[in-house]
Amino acid sequence: TAVITLSTAHPGKFLEVVEEATGARPALPPNLERLLKLEKHSVVVENTAEALKEYLKKTF
């Protein structure tokens, strides 16, 4: 099953920076912890909306 994942800047993705700024290390939500353990796959696409659109049409 193909999945496209877009994400925002959750504090759990920047533990060291948040800890340095606040003095407290945030706990990872269980779903984020599970996702961070998965194998990562990526594809480089030209930085244009048209290139992304064409890639998505071709791939999915």
mmCIF file of the C-alpha atoms, coordinates in Angstrom:
data_MODEL
# 
_entry.id   MODEL 
# 
loop_
_atom_site.group_PDB 
_atom_site.id 
_atom_site.type_symbol 
_atom_site.label_atom_id 
_atom_site.label_alt_id 
_atom_site.label_comp_id 
_atom_site.label_asym_id 
_atom_site.label_entity_id 
_atom_site.label_seq_id 
_atom_site.pdbx_PDB_ins_code 
_atom_site.Cartn_x 
_atom_site.Cartn_y 
_atom_site.Cartn_z 
_atom_site.occupancy 
_atom_site.B_iso_or_equiv 
_atom_site.pdbx_formal_charge 
_atom_site.auth_seq_id 
_atom_site.auth_comp_id 
_atom_site.auth_asym_id 
_atom_site.auth_atom_id 
_atom_site.pdbx_PDB_model_num 
ATOM 1  C CA . THR A 1 1  ? 0.000  0.000  0.000   1.00 0.00 ? 1  THR A CA 1 
ATOM 2  C CA . ALA A 1 2  ? 1.438  3.358  -0.995  1.00 0.00 ? 2  ALA A CA 1 
ATOM 3  C CA . VAL A 1 3  ? 1.202  6.178  1.512   1.00 0.00 ? 3  VAL A CA 1 
ATOM 4  C CA . ILE A 1 4  ? 2.134  9.832  1.254   1.00 0.00 ? 4  ILE A CA 1 
ATOM 5  C CA . THR A 1 5  ? 3.010  11.355 4.610   1.00 0.00 ? 5  THR A CA 1 
ATOM 6  C CA . LEU A 1 6  ? 3.280  15.057 5.274   1.00 0.00 ? 6  LEU A CA 1 
ATOM 7  C CA . SER A 1 7  ? 4.149  16.236 8.736   1.00 0.00 ? 7  SER A CA 1 
ATOM 8  C CA . THR A 1 8  ? 4.403  19.334 10.850  1.00 0.00 ? 8  THR A CA 1 
ATOM 9  C CA . ALA A 1 9  ? 7.076  20.327 13.324  1.00 0.00 ? 9  ALA A CA 1 
ATOM 10 C CA . HIS A 1 10 ? 5.973  18.333 16.370  1.00 0.00 ? 10 HIS A CA 1 
ATOM 11 C CA . PRO A 1 11 ? 8.244  19.034 19.380  1.00 0.00 ? 11 PRO A CA 1 
ATOM 12 C CA . GLY A 1 12 ? 8.928  15.301 19.611  1.00 0.00 ? 12 GLY A CA 1 
ATOM 13 C CA . LYS A 1 13 ? 10.867 15.490 16.352  1.00 0.00 ? 13 LYS A CA 1 
ATOM 14 C CA . PHE A 1 14 ? 13.290 18.013 17.868  1.00 0.00 ? 14 PHE A CA 1 
ATOM 15 C CA . LEU A 1 15 ? 13.879 16.636 21.354  1.00 0.00 ? 15 LEU A CA 1 
ATOM 16 C CA . GLU A 1 16 ? 17.341 18.101 21.870  1.00 0.00 ? 16 GLU A CA 1 
ATOM 17 C CA . VAL A 1 17 ? 16.351 21.588 20.701  1.00 0.00 ? 17 VAL A CA 1 
ATOM 18 C CA . VAL A 1 18 ? 13.208 21.655 22.856  1.00 0.00 ? 18 VAL A CA 1 
ATOM 19 C CA . GLU A 1 19 ? 15.144 20.390 25.861  1.00 0.00 ? 19 GLU A CA 1 
ATOM 20 C CA . GLU A 1 20 ? 17.839 23.036 25.379  1.00 0.00 ? 20 GLU A CA 1 
ATOM 21 C CA . ALA A 1 21 ? 15.238 25.805 25.044  1.00 0.00 ? 21 ALA A CA 1 
ATOM 22 C CA . THR A 1 22 ? 12.911 24.737 27.862  1.00 0.00 ? 22 THR A CA 1 
ATOM 23 C CA . GLY A 1 23 ? 15.020 22.623 30.181  1.00 0.00 ? 23 GLY A CA 1 
ATOM 24 C CA . ALA A 1 24 ? 12.544 19.756 29.794  1.00 0.00 ? 24 ALA A CA 1 
ATOM 25 C CA . ARG A 1 25 ? 12.670 16.874 27.344  1.00 0.00 ? 25 ARG A CA 1 
ATOM 26 C CA . PRO A 1 26 ? 9.205  16.224 25.861  1.00 0.00 ? 26 PRO A CA 1 
ATOM 27 C CA . ALA A 1 27 ? 7.836  12.697 25.850  1.00 0.00 ? 27 ALA A CA 1 
ATOM 28 C CA . LEU A 1 28 ? 7.289  11.139 22.456  1.00 0.00 ? 28 LEU A CA 1 
ATOM 29 C CA . PRO A 1 29 ? 3.696  10.244 21.670  1.00 0.00 ? 29 PRO A CA 1 
ATOM 30 C CA . PRO A 1 30 ? 3.491  6.447  21.105  1.00 0.00 ? 30 PRO A CA 1 
ATOM 31 C CA . ASN A 1 31 ? 2.489  6.857  17.441  1.00 0.00 ? 31 ASN A CA 1 
ATOM 32 C CA . LEU A 1 32 ? 5.460  9.131  16.710  1.00 0.00 ? 32 LEU A CA 1 
ATOM 33 C CA . GLU A 1 33 ? 7.821  6.764  18.527  1.00 0.00 ? 33 GLU A CA 1 
ATOM 34 C CA . ARG A 1 34 ? 6.550  3.873  16.386  1.00 0.00 ? 34 ARG A CA 1 
ATOM 35 C CA . LEU A 1 35 ? 6.884  5.884  13.159  1.00 0.00 ? 35 LEU A CA 1 
ATOM 36 C CA . LEU A 1 36 ? 10.449 6.941  13.933  1.00 0.00 ? 36 LEU A CA 1 
ATOM 37 C CA . LYS A 1 37 ? 11.443 3.262  14.183  1.00 0.00 ? 37 LYS A CA 1 
ATOM 38 C CA . LEU A 1 38 ? 10.205 2.425  10.679  1.00 0.00 ? 38 LEU A CA 1 
ATOM 39 C CA . GLU A 1 39 ? 12.541 2.218  7.697   1.00 0.00 ? 39 GLU A CA 1 
ATOM 40 C CA . LYS A 1 40 ? 12.573 5.518  5.809   1.00 0.00 ? 40 LYS A CA 1 
ATOM 41 C CA . HIS A 1 41 ? 12.065 5.789  2.053   1.00 0.00 ? 41 HIS A CA 1 
ATOM 42 C CA . SER A 1 42 ? 12.327 8.994  0.092   1.00 0.00 ? 42 SER A CA 1 
ATOM 43 C CA . VAL A 1 43 ? 12.252 10.274 -3.461  1.00 0.00 ? 43 VAL A CA 1 
ATOM 44 C CA . VAL A 1 44 ? 13.769 13.573 -4.546  1.00 0.00 ? 44 VAL A CA 1 
ATOM 45 C CA . VAL A 1 45 ? 11.356 15.613 -6.657  1.00 0.00 ? 45 VAL A CA 1 
ATOM 46 C CA . GLU A 1 46 ? 12.050 19.016 -8.207  1.00 0.00 ? 46 GLU A CA 1 
ATOM 47 C CA . ASN A 1 47 ? 10.860 21.814 -5.933  1.00 0.00 ? 47 ASN A CA 1 
ATOM 48 C CA . THR A 1 48 ? 7.804  22.826 -7.963  1.00 0.00 ? 48 THR A CA 1 
ATOM 49 C CA . ALA A 1 49 ? 4.115  22.072 -7.613  1.00 0.00 ? 49 ALA A CA 1 
ATOM 50 C CA . GLU A 1 50 ? 4.023  20.838 -11.211 1.00 0.00 ? 50 GLU A CA 1 
ATOM 51 C CA . ALA A 1 51 ? 6.871  18.369 -10.625 1.00 0.00 ? 51 ALA A CA 1 
ATOM 52 C CA . LEU A 1 52 ? 5.146  17.004 -7.519  1.00 0.00 ? 52 LEU A CA 1 
ATOM 53 C CA . LYS A 1 53 ? 1.845  16.736 -9.371  1.00 0.00 ? 53 LYS A CA 1 
ATOM 54 C CA . GLU A 1 54 ? 3.477  14.835 -12.246 1.00 0.00 ? 54 GLU A CA 1 
ATOM 55 C CA . TYR A 1 55 ? 5.332  12.516 -9.869  1.00 0.00 ? 55 TYR A CA 1 
ATOM 56 C CA . LEU A 1 56 ? 2.119  11.692 -8.002  1.00 0.00 ? 56 LEU A CA 1 
ATOM 57 C CA . LYS A 1 57 ? 0.199  11.065 -11.236 1.00 0.00 ? 57 LYS A CA 1 
ATOM 58 C CA . LYS A 1 58 ? 2.953  8.801  -12.563 1.00 0.00 ? 58 LYS A CA 1 
ATOM 59 C CA . THR A 1 59 ? 3.465  6.887  -9.331  1.00 0.00 ? 59 THR A CA 1 
ATOM 60 C CA . PHE A 1 60 ? -0.052 6.495  -7.980  1.00 0.00 ? 60 PHE A CA 1 
# 
